[in-house]
CSV table of C-alpha atoms and ligand atoms in Angstrom, one decimal:
chain,number,residue,atom,x,y,z
D,1,UNK,CA,-0.6,0.2,-0.1
D,2,UNK,CA,0.8,3.0,-0.2
D,3,UNK,CA,0.2,6.1,2.1
D,4,UNK,CA,0.1,10.1,1.1
D,5,UNK,CA,-0.3,13.2,3.1
D,6,UNK,CA,-3.4,14.5,3.1
D,7,UNK,CA,-3.3,17.2,5.8
D,8,UNK,CA,-3.3,15.7,9.4
D,9,UNK,CA,-3.8,12.2,9.1
D,10,UNK,CA,-2.1,9.8,7.0
D,11,UNK,CA,-4.6,7.3,5.4
D,12,UNK,CA,-4.2,4.5,3.1
D,13,UNK,CA,-6.0,5.5,0.0
D,14,UNK,CA,-3.7,4.3,-3.2
D,15,UNK,CA,-2.5,0.5,-3.5
D,16,UNK,CA,-1.1,-1.0,-6.6
D,17,UNK,CA,-4.7,-1.8,-8.0
D,18,UNK,CA,-5.2,2.2,-8.7
D,19,UNK,CA,-1.4,2.7,-10.5
D,20,UNK,CA,-2.7,-0.4,-12.9
D,21,UNK,CA,-5.7,1.7,-13.2
D,22,UNK,CA,-3.9,4.4,-13.6
D,23,UNK,CA,-1.7,2.8,-16.0
D,24,UNK,CA,-4.4,1.2,-17.7
D,25,UNK,CA,-6.2,4.8,-18.2
D,26,UNK,CA,-2.9,6.7,-19.3
D,27,UNK,CA,-2.5,4.2,-21.7
D,28,UNK,CA,-6.9,3.8,-23.4
D,29,UNK,CA,-5.6,8.0,-23.6
D,30,UNK,CA,-3.8,7.7,-25.6
D,31,UNK,CA,-4.5,4.6,-27.9
D,32,UNK,CA,-5.4,5.4,-31.5
D,33,UNK,CA,-8.4,3.7,-31.1
D,34,UNK,CA,-10.0,5.2,-27.9
D,35,UNK,CA,-7.5,8.1,-28.3
D,36,UNK,CA,-9.0,10.4,-25.1
D,37,UNK,CA,-10.9,13.8,-26.9
D,38,UNK,CA,-8.7,17.2,-25.4
D,39,UNK,CA,-11.9,19.5,-26.6
D,40,UNK,CA,-14.3,17.7,-25.6
D,41,UNK,CA,-13.3,17.5,-21.6
D,42,UNK,CA,-12.4,21.2,-21.6
D,43,UNK,CA,-16.5,21.2,-23.5
D,44,UNK,CA,-17.8,18.6,-20.9
D,45,UNK,CA,-15.2,18.4,-18.5
D,46,UNK,CA,-16.3,15.9,-15.8
D,47,UNK,CA,-19.4,14.5,-17.5
D,48,UNK,CA,-16.6,13.2,-20.6
D,49,UNK,CA,-13.9,11.5,-18.6
D,50,UNK,CA,-16.3,9.4,-16.0
D,51,UNK,CA,-17.9,8.7,-19.2
D,52,UNK,CA,-15.3,8.0,-20.5
D,53,UNK,CA,-13.4,6.6,-18.1
D,54,UNK,CA,-16.8,3.7,-17.7
D,55,UNK,CA,-16.3,3.3,-21.1
D,56,UNK,CA,-12.4,2.7,-21.7
D,57,UNK,CA,-11.1,1.5,-17.9
D,58,UNK,CA,-14.1,0.4,-15.8
D,59,UNK,CA,-15.6,2.3,-13.0
D,60,UNK,CA,-14.6,3.1,-10.3
D,61,UNK,CA,-13.8,2.7,-6.8
D,62,UNK,CA,-16.5,4.4,-4.9
D,63,UNK,CA,-14.3,4.0,-1.8
D,64,UNK,CA,-11.9,5.9,-3.4
D,65,UNK,CA,-13.6,7.5,-5.4
D,66,UNK,CA,-12.8,11.3,-4.7
D,67,UNK,CA,-8.7,10.9,-4.4
D,68,UNK,CA,-9.1,9.5,-8.2
D,69,UNK,CA,-11.2,11.8,-9.3
D,70,UNK,CA,-8.2,14.7,-8.7
D,71,UNK,CA,-5.2,12.3,-10.3
D,72,UNK,CA,-6.9,12.0,-12.8
D,73,UNK,CA,-8.3,15.3,-13.4
D,74,UNK,CA,-4.2,16.4,-13.2
D,75,UNK,CA,-3.9,13.0,-16.4
D,76,UNK,CA,-6.9,14.4,-18.6
D,77,UNK,CA,-6.0,17.8,-18.5
D,78,UNK,CA,-1.9,17.1,-18.8
D,79,UNK,CA,-4.2,15.1,-21.2
D,80,UNK,CA,-4.7,18.1,-22.8
D,81,UNK,CA,-1.6,19.2,-24.0
D,82,UNK,CA,-0.5,15.4,-24.7
D,83,UNK,CA,1.9,15.1,-21.8
D,84,UNK,CA,1.1,12.0,-19.3
D,85,UNK,CA,2.4,12.8,-16.7
D,86,UNK,CA,4.3,9.9,-15.6
D,87,UNK,CA,4.3,8.0,-12.5
D,88,UNK,CA,6.1,10.1,-10.6
D,89,UNK,CA,4.2,12.5,-10.4
D,90,UNK,CA,1.5,9.8,-9.4
D,91,UNK,CA,3.7,8.4,-6.6
D,92,UNK,CA,4.2,11.3,-4.0
D,93,UNK,CA,6.6,11.8,-0.7
D,94,UNK,CA,4.7,12.1,1.8
D,95,UNK,CA,4.9,15.7,3.0
D,96,UNK,CA,6.0,15.9,7.2
D,97,UNK,CA,6.0,20.6,7.0
D,98,UNK,CA,2.7,22.3,7.2
D,99,UNK,CA,3.2,25.1,8.0
D,100,UNK,CA,6.3,28.2,7.0
D,101,UNK,CA,7.4,29.0,4.1
D,102,UNK,CA,11.9,28.0,3.6
D,103,UNK,CA,14.0,30.9,2.9
D,104,UNK,CA,15.0,30.0,-0.3
D,105,UNK,CA,17.9,31.1,-2.4
D,106,UNK,CA,18.4,31.2,-5.6
D,107,UNK,CA,21.0,29.6,-7.2
D,108,UNK,CA,21.9,28.8,-10.9
D,109,UNK,CA,22.9,25.2,-11.5
D,110,UNK,CA,27.3,24.9,-9.8
D,111,UNK,CA,25.3,25.8,-6.9
D,112,UNK,CA,26.5,30.0,-7.1
D,113,UNK,CA,23.8,32.8,-5.8
D,114,UNK,CA,22.1,34.4,-8.8
D,115,UNK,CA,22.5,38.0,-9.5
D,116,UNK,CA,19.6,40.6,-9.8
D,117,UNK,CA,21.7,43.3,-11.4
D,118,UNK,CA,21.5,40.4,-14.0
D,119,UNK,CA,18.9,39.2,-14.6
D,120,UNK,CA,17.7,40.2,-18.4
D,121,UNK,CA,15.3,42.2,-18.9
D,122,UNK,CA,12.0,41.3,-21.1
D,123,UNK,CA,13.6,38.2,-21.0
D,124,UNK,CA,12.3,34.9,-24.1
D,125,UNK,CA,13.7,32.7,-21.9
D,126,UNK,CA,11.5,30.7,-20.0
D,127,UNK,CA,13.0,30.8,-16.7
D,128,UNK,CA,12.0,29.0,-13.4
D,129,UNK,CA,12.8,27.7,-10.6
D,130,UNK,CA,10.5,25.4,-8.1
D,131,UNK,CA,9.5,26.6,-4.7
D,132,UNK,CA,8.2,26.2,-2.1
D,133,UNK,CA,7.9,22.5,-3.0
D,134,UNK,CA,10.0,20.3,-5.3
D,135,UNK,CA,7.7,19.8,-8.6
D,136,UNK,CA,5.8,23.5,-8.5
D,137,UNK,CA,7.2,25.9,-11.3
D,138,UNK,CA,8.1,28.6,-11.0
D,139,UNK,CA,8.1,32.2,-13.3
D,140,UNK,CA,11.7,34.4,-12.2
D,141,UNK,CA,11.1,38.0,-14.5
D,142,UNK,CA,13.0,41.1,-15.1
D,143,UNK,CA,10.0,43.1,-16.7
D,144,UNK,CA,10.4,45.8,-18.0
D,145,UNK,CA,9.0,48.3,-21.2
D,146,UNK,CA,8.8,48.4,-24.5
D,147,UNK,CA,12.1,49.6,-25.2
D,148,UNK,CA,14.0,47.4,-22.6
D,149,UNK,CA,13.9,49.3,-20.1
D,150,UNK,CA,13.2,47.9,-16.1
D,151,UNK,CA,9.8,49.3,-14.7
D,152,UNK,CA,9.0,49.8,-11.2
D,153,UNK,CA,6.0,47.1,-10.3
D,154,UNK,CA,4.5,48.4,-7.8
D,155,UNK,CA,2.7,46.5,-4.8
D,156,UNK,CA,-1.1,46.1,-5.9
D,157,UNK,CA,-4.2,44.7,-4.9
D,158,UNK,CA,-5.3,41.4,-7.2
D,159,UNK,CA,-8.7,40.3,-6.9
D,160,UNK,CA,-9.6,37.2,-7.6
D,161,UNK,CA,-12.4,37.0,-9.1
D,162,UNK,CA,-14.3,33.3,-8.8
D,163,UNK,CA,-14.0,34.6,-5.5
D,164,UNK,CA,-14.3,38.5,-5.5
D,165,UNK,CA,-11.4,38.0,-3.1
D,166,UNK,CA,-8.4,40.2,-3.1
D,167,UNK,CA,-5.4,40.1,-2.0
D,168,UNK,CA,-1.5,41.8,-1.1
D,169,UNK,CA,1.3,41.6,-4.2
D,170,UNK,CA,4.0,42.8,-3.0
D,171,UNK,CA,5.5,44.3,-6.1
D,172,UNK,CA,8.5,44.1,-8.0
D,173,UNK,CA,12.3,43.6,-6.0
D,174,UNK,CA,16.1,44.4,-7.7
D,175,UNK,CA,18.5,47.9,-8.3
D,176,UNK,CA,15.0,49.0,-10.4
D,177,UNK,CA,11.9,46.6,-8.0
D,178,UNK,CA,11.5,45.3,-11.6
D,179,UNK,CA,12.2,41.8,-10.6
D,180,UNK,CA,9.0,39.2,-9.7
D,181,UNK,CA,8.2,35.4,-9.5
D,182,UNK,CA,4.7,33.8,-10.1
D,183,UNK,CA,3.2,30.0,-10.1
D,184,UNK,CA,3.9,28.7,-13.9
D,185,UNK,CA,1.1,25.9,-13.4
D,186,UNK,CA,-2.0,28.0,-14.8
D,187,UNK,CA,-4.5,27.9,-13.0
D,188,UNK,CA,-7.7,27.2,-15.5
D,189,UNK,CA,-6.9,23.5,-15.5
D,190,UNK,CA,-3.0,23.5,-14.5
D,191,UNK,CA,-0.8,23.8,-17.9
D,192,UNK,CA,3.1,23.8,-17.2
D,193,UNK,CA,5.6,25.5,-19.6
D,194,UNK,CA,6.1,25.9,-22.6
D,195,UNK,CA,2.2,25.8,-23.0
D,196,UNK,CA,2.3,29.4,-20.2
D,197,UNK,CA,4.8,31.4,-20.7
D,198,UNK,CA,5.6,34.6,-20.5
D,199,UNK,CA,5.9,37.4,-23.8
D,200,UNK,CA,7.9,39.6,-24.0
D,201,UNK,CA,6.3,43.3,-26.1
D,202,UNK,CA,8.3,42.5,-29.3
D,203,UNK,CA,5.7,39.8,-29.1
D,204,UNK,CA,3.1,41.0,-27.9
D,205,UNK,CA,1.1,41.8,-31.7
D,206,UNK,CA,-0.7,40.8,-34.5
D,207,UNK,CA,1.8,38.4,-36.1
D,208,UNK,CA,1.0,36.4,-32.7
D,209,UNK,CA,-2.2,35.2,-33.5
D,210,UNK,CA,-1.9,32.9,-36.4
D,211,UNK,CA,2.5,31.4,-34.2
D,212,UNK,CA,2.2,28.1,-34.2
D,213,UNK,CA,1.6,26.2,-30.5
D,214,UNK,CA,3.1,27.0,-27.8
D,215,UNK,CA,3.3,31.4,-28.8
D,216,UNK,CA,0.4,31.7,-29.9
D,217,UNK,CA,-2.2,34.8,-28.9
D,218,UNK,CA,-5.8,35.0,-28.6
D,219,UNK,CA,-7.0,38.1,-30.0
D,220,UNK,CA,-8.8,38.4,-26.4
D,221,UNK,CA,-6.0,38.5,-24.6
D,222,UNK,CA,-4.5,41.0,-26.8
D,223,UNK,CA,-7.4,43.4,-26.2
D,224,UNK,CA,-7.1,42.7,-23.3
D,225,UNK,CA,-3.7,44.0,-22.8
D,226,UNK,CA,-4.2,47.1,-25.1
D,227,UNK,CA,-8.0,47.9,-22.4
D,228,UNK,CA,-4.5,46.9,-19.4
D,229,UNK,CA,-2.3,49.2,-21.0
D,230,UNK,CA,0.2,46.4,-20.3
D,231,UNK,CA,3.1,46.0,-22.9
D,232,UNK,CA,4.0,41.8,-22.3
D,233,UNK,CA,2.0,39.4,-20.9
D,234,UNK,CA,1.5,35.7,-19.5
D,235,UNK,CA,-0.4,33.1,-21.6
D,236,UNK,CA,-1.6,30.0,-21.3
D,237,UNK,CA,-2.0,28.3,-24.6
D,238,UNK,CA,-3.9,25.7,-23.5
D,239,UNK,CA,-7.5,27.2,-23.8
D,240,UNK,CA,-5.7,31.5,-23.3
D,241,UNK,CA,-5.9,32.4,-20.1
D,242,UNK,CA,-4.2,35.1,-19.9
D,243,UNK,CA,-2.9,37.5,-16.7
D,244,UNK,CA,-1.3,40.2,-15.7
D,245,UNK,CA,3.1,40.4,-14.7
D,246,UNK,CA,3.0,44.5,-14.2
D,247,UNK,CA,0.3,43.9,-11.7
D,248,UNK,CA,0.8,40.7,-9.4
D,249,UNK,CA,-0.7,38.1,-12.2
D,250,UNK,CA,-4.1,38.8,-12.2
D,251,UNK,CA,-6.4,37.6,-14.8
D,252,UNK,CA,-6.7,39.4,-17.9
D,253,UNK,CA,-8.5,36.7,-20.1
D,254,UNK,CA,-9.7,33.7,-19.0
D,255,UNK,CA,-11.2,30.1,-18.2
D,256,UNK,CA,-8.7,30.9,-15.4
D,257,UNK,CA,-11.2,32.7,-12.7
D,258,UNK,CA,-8.0,32.4,-10.3
D,259,UNK,CA,-4.0,35.1,-11.6
D,260,UNK,CA,-0.6,32.7,-10.5
D,261,UNK,CA,-0.1,32.0,-7.2
D,262,UNK,CA,2.9,34.8,-6.4
D,263,UNK,CA,5.9,34.0,-5.0
D,264,UNK,CA,7.4,36.5,-2.4
D,265,UNK,CA,11.5,37.7,-3.4
D,266,UNK,CA,13.4,39.0,-1.7
D,267,UNK,CA,16.8,41.6,-2.7
D,268,UNK,CA,19.5,41.2,-0.4
D,269,UNK,CA,21.0,45.7,-1.9
D,270,UNK,CA,24.3,44.9,-0.4
D,271,UNK,CA,24.5,41.3,-2.4
D,272,UNK,CA,22.6,41.6,-5.3
D,273,UNK,CA,21.2,38.1,-4.4
D,274,UNK,CA,17.5,37.0,-3.9
D,275,UNK,CA,15.5,34.7,-1.6
D,276,UNK,CA,12.6,33.4,-2.4
D,277,UNK,CA,10.2,33.6,0.8
D,278,UNK,CA,7.0,32.7,0.5
D,279,UNK,CA,3.8,33.5,-1.5
D,280,UNK,CA,0.4,35.3,-2.3
D,281,UNK,CA,-2.7,34.5,-3.7
D,282,UNK,CA,-4.8,31.6,-3.5
D,283,UNK,CA,-2.8,28.2,-2.9
D,284,UNK,CA,-1.6,26.2,-6.0
D,285,UNK,CA,-3.0,23.1,-5.3
D,286,UNK,CA,-6.9,23.3,-4.6
D,287,UNK,CA,-8.2,21.8,-1.8
D,288,UNK,CA,-12.3,22.6,-1.7
D,289,UNK,CA,-14.0,20.0,-1.9
D,290,UNK,CA,-16.2,22.9,-3.7
D,291,UNK,CA,-13.2,22.8,-6.2
D,292,UNK,CA,-12.2,27.0,-4.7
D,293,UNK,CA,-8.7,26.6,-3.8
D,294,UNK,CA,-7.9,27.9,0.0
D,295,UNK,CA,-6.8,31.7,0.7
D,296,UNK,CA,-3.2,30.5,2.7
D,297,UNK,CA,-1.1,29.8,0.2
D,298,UNK,CA,1.3,27.6,2.6
D,299,UNK,CA,-1.3,24.7,2.5
D,300,UNK,CA,1.1,23.4,-1.2
D,301,UNK,CA,3.2,23.3,2.0
D,302,UNK,CA,1.2,20.2,3.2
D,303,UNK,CA,-0.2,18.8,-0.2
D,304,UNK,CA,1.3,15.6,-1.6
D,305,UNK,CA,2.6,17.1,-4.6
D,306,UNK,CA,6.2,17.5,-3.7
D,307,UNK,CA,8.4,17.7,-1.0
D,308,UNK,CA,9.6,21.0,0.7
D,309,UNK,CA,13.4,23.0,-1.9
D,310,UNK,CA,15.2,23.8,1.2
D,311,UNK,CA,16.9,26.4,1.8
D,312,UNK,CA,18.6,26.6,-1.8
D,313,UNK,CA,16.4,26.4,-4.4
D,314,UNK,CA,18.2,26.4,-8.3
D,315,UNK,CA,16.9,28.4,-11.3
D,316,UNK,CA,16.8,27.3,-14.7
D,317,UNK,CA,16.8,28.9,-18.1
D,318,UNK,CA,14.2,25.2,-19.9
D,319,UNK,CA,13.7,26.7,-23.3
D,320,UNK,CA,13.0,30.3,-25.4
D,321,UNK,CA,10.1,28.8,-27.4
D,322,UNK,CA,10.0,31.8,-29.8
D,323,UNK,CA,12.9,30.0,-31.5
D,324,UNK,CA,11.8,26.9,-32.5
L,1,FES,S1,-4.5,25.4,-18.5
L,1,FES,FE1,-6.5,26.4,-19.2
L,1,FES,S2,-5.7,27.8,-19.8
L,1,FES,FE2,-4.3,27.1,-19.2
């Protein structure tokens, strides 16, 4: 049996027959004869997913239905972008930390601290670090204006459209207060880079309407950027959710109903080092039975999707989607 930590109590909720079931499901989803249709899933949601599962794999054990449901949703969301997660995702380690974010120094792959002054402004590369848990990618972005000068990002109140509630985003850090960090997990159905990424100003224009995925903007995204008077965007190609990196990754266009959670950064001006010290916004992992995630982002620390990153986290450039 495999144990997952779900809140306060350890419960044995997934056994090897469940894993076999999940493997069978992912195989069926890939099989051309029984191919899972992501568009149907996006338009019909749960109904399509459970009809598909019942028809091709068999019914879900009622006892474990709730847990399997979230797991299967993760698989189906990944299928939407053509990625089936591996068993590592399905069998996360038990997490024991339940409160308090780590203070993590941002380092490069050799362990050397990242210097804030050396971060390129408006970089088209996908620059990622994990925080507060392994497996939780976040964007690190040095924001600039259309001419490439760093832009000071002031503190702002961010609205969560799903609930109408607000929270405070503390603003940018670094020598120009232009450096920000946001979760790279889309708050709609969980797509991750490269399908969600930063669009520097030179890529926020009509040419991007017909660009191949994963750097195709929608007309709504362009219009929203114009109305919000922002030169750059974070956009998710999966279904078009658009976020405003200048204002706490607030929602510019749906279907997401939640902003990207923000990592709170600290800049040490004497060393030029950057630290991740917390997070604001909704929790990345929804855990409310009504589908509304907790407003306390520390809840991520007790999720079963990774282990705490500790006092250092590696920043890596994963790719430049515009060059492919
Ligand atoms: S996962 Fe649907 S828009 Fe990002």
